[in-house]
Tab-separated table of C-alpha atoms and ligand atoms in Angstrom:
chain	number	residue	atom	x	y	z
K	1	MET	CA	-116.342	11.280	-76.162
K	2	LEU	CA	-119.056	14.213	-75.732
K	3	LYS	CA	-118.262	16.930	-73.334
K	4	ASP	CA	-120.991	16.725	-70.677
K	5	THR	CA	-122.358	20.191	-69.830
K	6	LYS	CA	-124.939	18.941	-67.488
K	7	PRO	CA	-124.569	19.934	-63.729
K	8	GLN	CA	-122.552	17.183	-61.936
K	9	ARG	CA	-124.260	14.905	-59.503
K	10	LEU	CA	-122.920	14.779	-56.057
K	11	THR	CA	-121.062	11.599	-55.491
K	12	ILE	CA	-120.992	8.739	-52.965
K	13	PRO	CA	-117.255	9.678	-51.513
K	14	HIS	CA	-118.834	13.233	-51.136
K	15	ILE	CA	-121.707	11.984	-49.116
K	16	ARG	CA	-119.357	9.643	-47.138
K	17	GLY	CA	-116.896	12.536	-46.387
K	18	ARG	CA	-119.737	14.677	-44.850
K	19	LYS	CA	-119.159	12.517	-41.451
K	20	GLY	CA	-119.673	15.185	-38.553
K	21	LYS	CA	-119.832	18.133	-41.181
K	22	ASP	CA	-122.712	19.740	-42.631
K	23	LYS	CA	-125.885	17.942	-42.279
K	24	ILE	CA	-127.142	15.511	-45.265
K	25	VAL	CA	-130.219	16.437	-46.349
K	26	THR	CA	-132.351	13.422	-47.644
K	27	LEU	CA	-135.843	12.937	-48.900
K	28	THR	CA	-137.755	10.200	-50.619
K	29	ALA	CA	-139.038	10.428	-54.285
K	30	HIS	CA	-140.918	8.241	-56.565
K	31	SER	CA	-141.824	9.917	-59.660
K	32	ALA	CA	-139.987	12.456	-61.951
K	33	PRO	CA	-141.878	15.439	-61.090
K	34	MET	CA	-141.206	15.011	-57.405
K	35	ALA	CA	-137.497	14.249	-57.884
K	36	ALA	CA	-137.198	17.570	-59.801
K	37	ILE	CA	-139.157	19.528	-57.212
K	38	ILE	CA	-136.480	18.256	-54.440
K	39	ASP	CA	-133.462	17.855	-56.385
K	40	PRO	CA	-132.192	21.397	-55.650
K	41	PHE	CA	-132.530	21.368	-52.241
K	42	VAL	CA	-131.339	17.880	-51.072
K	43	ASP	CA	-128.176	15.955	-50.960
K	44	VAL	CA	-129.761	12.312	-51.401
K	45	ILE	CA	-133.005	11.327	-53.093
K	46	LEU	CA	-134.013	8.072	-51.666
K	47	VAL	CA	-136.085	5.791	-53.856
K	48	GLY	CA	-137.606	4.077	-50.726
K	49	ASP	CA	-139.547	0.846	-50.444
K	50	SER	CA	-142.044	2.922	-48.506
K	51	LEU	CA	-143.592	3.600	-52.127
K	52	GLY	CA	-145.248	0.358	-51.707
K	53	MET	CA	-147.503	2.128	-49.134
K	54	VAL	CA	-147.109	5.851	-50.163
K	55	VAL	CA	-147.938	5.224	-53.952
K	56	HIS	CA	-149.313	1.626	-54.156
K	57	GLY	CA	-151.653	1.423	-51.138
K	58	LEU	CA	-150.039	-1.619	-49.432
K	59	PRO	CA	-149.912	-2.176	-45.847
K	60	THR	CA	-146.279	-2.813	-45.539
K	61	THR	CA	-143.327	-2.865	-47.873
K	62	VAL	CA	-143.290	-6.243	-48.070
K	63	GLY	CA	-145.281	-6.569	-51.161
K	64	VAL	CA	-142.643	-4.358	-53.126
K	65	THR	CA	-140.950	-6.208	-56.070
K	66	LEU	CA	-137.519	-5.292	-57.790
K	67	ASP	CA	-139.431	-4.469	-60.946
K	68	MET	CA	-141.513	-1.657	-58.705
K	69	MET	CA	-138.097	-0.166	-57.514
K	70	ILE	CA	-136.828	-0.316	-60.885
K	71	LEU	CA	-139.844	1.721	-62.870
K	72	HIS	CA	-139.745	4.394	-60.078
K	73	GLY	CA	-135.934	4.655	-59.835
K	74	ARG	CA	-135.895	5.217	-63.594
K	75	ALA	CA	-138.292	8.057	-63.378
K	76	VAL	CA	-136.465	9.691	-60.313
K	77	MET	CA	-133.552	9.629	-62.239
K	78	ARG	CA	-135.076	11.272	-65.129
K	79	GLY	CA	-136.341	14.036	-62.889
K	80	SER	CA	-133.041	14.814	-60.930
K	81	ILE	CA	-129.595	16.166	-61.960
K	82	ARG	CA	-127.762	16.944	-58.775
K	83	ALA	CA	-128.747	14.599	-55.784
K	84	VAL	CA	-127.053	11.258	-55.217
K	85	VAL	CA	-129.884	8.747	-55.784
K	86	VAL	CA	-130.091	5.610	-53.904
K	87	VAL	CA	-132.723	3.035	-54.537
K	88	ASP	CA	-133.958	0.508	-51.926
K	89	LEU	CA	-133.338	-3.449	-52.347
K	90	PRO	CA	-136.843	-4.582	-51.731
K	91	PHE	CA	-137.881	-7.545	-49.217
K	92	GLY	CA	-137.007	-10.670	-50.847
K	93	SER	CA	-134.598	-9.569	-53.389
K	94	TYR	CA	-131.199	-9.636	-51.164
K	95	GLU	CA	-131.404	-11.741	-48.293
K	96	GLN	CA	-131.081	-15.496	-49.656
K	97	SER	CA	-127.181	-14.930	-50.096
K	98	PRO	CA	-124.496	-12.237	-51.290
K	99	GLN	CA	-124.901	-13.525	-54.725
K	100	GLN	CA	-128.755	-12.690	-54.954
K	101	ALA	CA	-127.995	-9.410	-53.591
K	102	HIS	CA	-125.492	-8.675	-56.178
K	103	ALA	CA	-127.638	-9.713	-58.946
K	104	SER	CA	-130.510	-7.406	-57.653
K	105	ALA	CA	-128.181	-4.531	-57.043
K	106	VAL	CA	-126.400	-4.914	-60.639
K	107	LYS	CA	-130.043	-4.898	-62.267
K	108	VAL	CA	-130.977	-1.979	-60.271
K	109	ILE	CA	-128.043	0.272	-60.823
K	110	GLN	CA	-127.857	-0.790	-64.599
K	111	GLU	CA	-131.592	-0.425	-65.288
K	112	THR	CA	-131.978	2.980	-63.287
K	113	GLY	CA	-128.437	4.540	-63.396
K	114	CYS	CA	-128.697	5.299	-59.717
K	115	GLN	CA	-125.396	5.411	-57.688
K	116	ALA	CA	-126.242	3.203	-54.669
K	117	VAL	CA	-128.636	0.613	-53.203
K	118	LYS	CA	-129.914	0.603	-49.666
K	119	VAL	CA	-130.286	-2.601	-47.638
K	120	GLU	CA	-131.907	-3.238	-44.277
K	121	ALA	CA	-129.693	-4.918	-41.487
K	122	SER	CA	-131.341	-8.409	-41.435
K	123	HIS	CA	-129.352	-11.415	-40.633
K	124	GLY	CA	-126.264	-11.897	-42.445
K	125	VAL	CA	-126.245	-8.487	-44.078
K	126	ALA	CA	-122.717	-7.468	-43.133
K	127	GLU	CA	-121.416	-10.365	-45.297
K	128	THR	CA	-123.685	-9.067	-48.074
K	129	ILE	CA	-122.686	-5.635	-47.960
K	130	GLU	CA	-118.977	-6.223	-48.190
K	131	PHE	CA	-119.563	-8.763	-50.991
K	132	LEU	CA	-121.264	-5.896	-52.849
K	133	VAL	CA	-118.733	-3.081	-51.812
K	134	ARG	CA	-115.725	-5.243	-52.999
K	135	ARG	CA	-117.630	-5.601	-56.184
K	136	GLY	CA	-117.979	-1.871	-56.857
K	137	ILE	CA	-121.675	-1.300	-55.563
K	138	PRO	CA	-122.003	1.569	-53.195
K	139	VAL	CA	-124.261	0.403	-50.177
K	140	MET	CA	-126.292	2.493	-47.736
K	141	GLY	CA	-127.413	0.417	-44.571
K	142	HIS	CA	-130.620	0.699	-42.654
K	143	ILE	CA	-130.626	0.012	-38.940
K	144	GLY	CA	-132.931	0.103	-35.993
K	145	LEU	CA	-136.808	-0.044	-37.232
K	146	ARG	CA	-136.576	-2.093	-40.364
K	147	PRO	CA	-140.010	-1.919	-42.104
K	148	GLN	CA	-139.446	-4.926	-44.155
K	149	ALA	CA	-139.329	-6.925	-40.583
K	150	ALA	CA	-142.968	-5.635	-39.901
K	151	ASN	CA	-144.469	-9.257	-40.198
K	152	VAL	CA	-141.668	-10.655	-37.520
K	153	ASP	CA	-141.836	-7.716	-35.352
K	154	GLY	CA	-145.719	-7.581	-35.406
K	155	GLY	CA	-145.611	-3.811	-36.861
K	156	PHE	CA	-143.493	-0.630	-36.850
K	157	LYS	CA	-141.934	-0.651	-33.462
K	158	ALA	CA	-139.404	1.875	-32.385
K	159	LYS	CA	-136.035	0.306	-31.196
K	160	GLY	CA	-133.544	0.655	-28.334
K	161	ARG	CA	-135.614	1.236	-25.622
K	162	SER	CA	-134.669	-1.791	-23.547
K	163	VAL	CA	-131.036	-2.904	-22.902
K	164	ALA	CA	-131.057	-5.991	-25.083
K	165	GLU	CA	-132.327	-3.899	-28.006
K	166	ARG	CA	-129.897	-1.300	-27.421
K	167	ASP	CA	-126.897	-3.688	-27.805
K	168	GLY	CA	-128.610	-5.352	-30.675
K	169	ALA	CA	-128.985	-1.701	-32.637
K	170	LEU	CA	-125.180	-0.852	-31.714
K	171	ALA	CA	-123.861	-4.096	-32.895
K	172	GLU	CA	-126.060	-3.934	-36.232
K	173	ALA	CA	-124.672	-0.405	-36.665
K	174	LEU	CA	-120.986	-1.320	-36.213
K	175	ALA	CA	-121.494	-4.354	-38.304
K	176	VAL	CA	-122.755	-2.108	-41.195
K	177	ASP	CA	-119.940	0.179	-40.635
K	178	ARG	CA	-117.217	-2.428	-40.801
K	179	ALA	CA	-118.875	-4.087	-43.792
K	180	GLY	CA	-118.000	-1.063	-45.797
K	181	ALA	CA	-121.312	0.950	-46.073
K	182	PHE	CA	-120.836	4.442	-47.066
K	183	ALA	CA	-123.966	5.884	-44.904
K	184	MET	CA	-126.489	4.108	-42.606
K	185	VAL	CA	-130.085	5.095	-42.050
K	186	VAL	CA	-131.029	5.009	-38.280
K	187	GLU	CA	-134.575	4.486	-38.019
K	188	GLY	CA	-136.893	4.758	-35.120
K	189	VAL	CA	-134.356	4.427	-32.277
K	190	ALA	CA	-134.010	6.179	-28.867
K	191	GLY	CA	-132.474	9.541	-29.160
K	192	ASP	CA	-129.652	8.920	-27.151
K	193	LEU	CA	-128.948	5.625	-28.712
K	194	ALA	CA	-128.836	7.313	-32.104
K	195	ASP	CA	-126.358	9.831	-30.511
K	196	GLU	CA	-124.244	6.911	-29.313
K	197	ILE	CA	-124.274	5.212	-32.844
K	198	THR	CA	-123.441	8.263	-34.643
K	199	ARG	CA	-120.416	8.719	-32.387
K	200	ALA	CA	-119.685	5.032	-32.787
K	201	VAL	CA	-119.655	4.439	-36.469
K	202	SER	CA	-117.057	6.005	-39.053
K	203	VAL	CA	-119.791	6.758	-41.693
K	204	PRO	CA	-122.594	9.390	-41.654
K	205	THR	CA	-125.941	8.334	-39.977
K	206	ILE	CA	-129.161	9.521	-41.405
K	207	GLY	CA	-131.846	9.669	-38.847
K	208	ILE	CA	-135.625	9.154	-39.287
K	209	GLY	CA	-137.464	9.217	-35.802
K	210	ALA	CA	-133.820	9.228	-34.285
K	211	SER	CA	-131.929	12.158	-33.233
K	212	PRO	CA	-130.770	15.735	-34.186
K	213	ALA	CA	-127.103	14.353	-33.526
K	214	CYS	CA	-127.444	12.107	-36.548
K	215	ASP	CA	-125.155	13.480	-39.491
K	216	GLY	CA	-128.307	14.067	-41.749
K	217	GLN	CA	-131.906	13.376	-41.731
K	218	VAL	CA	-134.611	11.750	-44.087
K	219	LEU	CA	-138.243	11.862	-44.363
K	220	VAL	CA	-140.835	10.168	-46.482
K	221	THR	CA	-141.472	13.170	-48.708
K	222	ASP	CA	-145.413	12.343	-49.078
K	223	ASP	CA	-145.632	12.425	-45.076
K	224	MET	CA	-143.776	15.616	-44.654
K	225	ILE	CA	-145.896	17.548	-47.301
K	226	GLY	CA	-149.277	16.197	-45.483
K	227	LEU	CA	-150.492	13.981	-48.051
K	228	PHE	CA	-151.934	11.786	-45.347
K	229	ASP	CA	-154.243	12.172	-42.463
K	230	TRP	CA	-152.064	9.875	-40.119
K	231	THR	CA	-148.143	10.095	-39.983
K	232	PRO	CA	-145.784	8.652	-37.475
K	233	LYS	CA	-144.965	10.749	-34.152
K	234	PHE	CA	-141.466	11.635	-35.809
K	235	VAL	CA	-142.807	13.302	-38.949
K	236	ARG	CA	-142.892	17.105	-38.936
K	237	ARG	CA	-145.295	18.355	-41.622
K	238	TYR	CA	-144.047	21.302	-43.459
K	239	ALA	CA	-147.338	21.672	-45.703
K	240	GLY	CA	-151.209	20.515	-45.836
K	241	MET	CA	-151.169	19.013	-49.493
K	242	ARG	CA	-154.186	16.771	-48.347
K	243	ASP	CA	-156.226	19.834	-47.722
K	244	LEU	CA	-155.054	21.753	-50.836
K	245	MET	CA	-155.843	18.775	-52.906
K	246	ARG	CA	-159.281	18.450	-51.436
K	247	ASN	CA	-160.201	21.983	-51.868
K	248	ALA	CA	-158.855	22.179	-55.485
K	249	VAL	CA	-160.822	19.024	-56.334
K	250	GLU	CA	-164.099	20.038	-54.666
K	251	ALA	CA	-163.699	23.407	-56.611
K	252	TYR	CA	-163.198	21.739	-59.778
K	253	ALA	CA	-166.246	19.406	-59.221
K	254	ALA	CA	-168.403	22.335	-58.357
K	255	ASP	CA	-167.375	24.207	-61.503
K	256	VAL	CA	-167.895	21.124	-63.815
K	257	ARG	CA	-171.330	20.561	-62.316
K	258	SER	CA	-172.443	24.323	-62.557
K	259	GLY	CA	-171.115	24.535	-66.141
K	260	ALA	CA	-168.318	27.489	-65.097
K	261	PHE	CA	-165.733	24.989	-66.283
K	262	PRO	CA	-164.489	25.496	-69.135
K	263	ASN	CA	-164.915	29.039	-69.871
K	264	THR	CA	-163.963	30.594	-73.308
K	265	ALA	CA	-160.483	31.392	-72.477
K	266	GLU	CA	-160.023	27.491	-71.648
K	267	MET	CA	-161.404	26.517	-75.064
K	268	TYR	CA	-160.088	26.519	-78.874
K	269	THR	CA	-161.377	28.831	-81.507
K	270	LEU	CA	-161.067	28.556	-85.206
K	271	LYS	CA	-157.690	29.884	-86.296
K	272	PRO	CA	-158.321	33.705	-87.448
K	273	LYS	CA	-157.882	32.968	-91.165
K	274	ASP	CA	-160.729	30.552	-90.958
K	275	VAL	CA	-163.182	33.137	-89.459
K	276	VAL	CA	-165.759	33.773	-92.010
K	277	ALA	CA	-166.961	37.448	-91.915
K	278	SER	CA	-170.539	37.481	-91.352
D	1	KIV	O1	-138.452	3.316	-47.697
D	1	KIV	C1	-138.239	4.443	-47.224
D	1	KIV	O2	-138.729	5.327	-47.569
D	1	KIV	C2	-136.881	4.407	-46.255
D	1	KIV	C3	-137.161	5.528	-45.360
D	1	KIV	C4	-138.030	5.699	-44.272
D	1	KIV	C5	-135.769	5.939	-44.780
D	1	KIV	O3	-136.683	3.368	-46.057
């Protein structure tokens, strides 16, 4: 066997062991260059099915397919060397039965090389998580606001703001924990509920629109770098990439129209030996 000289990726047991310790930094990526930029700074890269919206212009994540997740998952694996890479199982690829989920997860892991899959906590998901974990597939759960349920919920709605919803979200989290998930995303729930869930479960919680008490945080990178005019309330923009890109494109268009681009330094010339002395 060849000695592996590449830096080692973080592992699932390492992430699982960070419960209550230093915060788990997570961001999404869907391309090799984006993965390469974020990899040195994060612990987990999530190839989230939000790529359906932020890359493919879909209205929700419901239109995302397993093949799309695999294509983007492979790109992210090529671009990263250190972070744990988790790929979302998309809508329709795991809810039918634990066996369907197993076939989808094996395909994703074998074809991308990622270390784990993420599933949203739909009906029966605990049984599915247990089935996958027993067969050697690390699973991250996703509770609270579930983007794949947008059609059922009538949009993307924060959870845990009524007593019934609070009980439901806590029960979901406990079921995902008992089923053997190594971590769970807690999305769009009231802050004090996220705190309660974080105290109640044995695995790390990764919050998004949740609470700083979670064991880690995740944001959609495209939102965080300011690629869009609109973002959900819980997103903090750390850059204004949309304006930067618009300014760059505007300047390029003006240079092309005026003939200022390209200039001589940006053009090829004859090789010196072929220049004929006049
Ligand atoms: O798809 C995604 O990007 C996600 C995050 C919002 C957690 O699931």
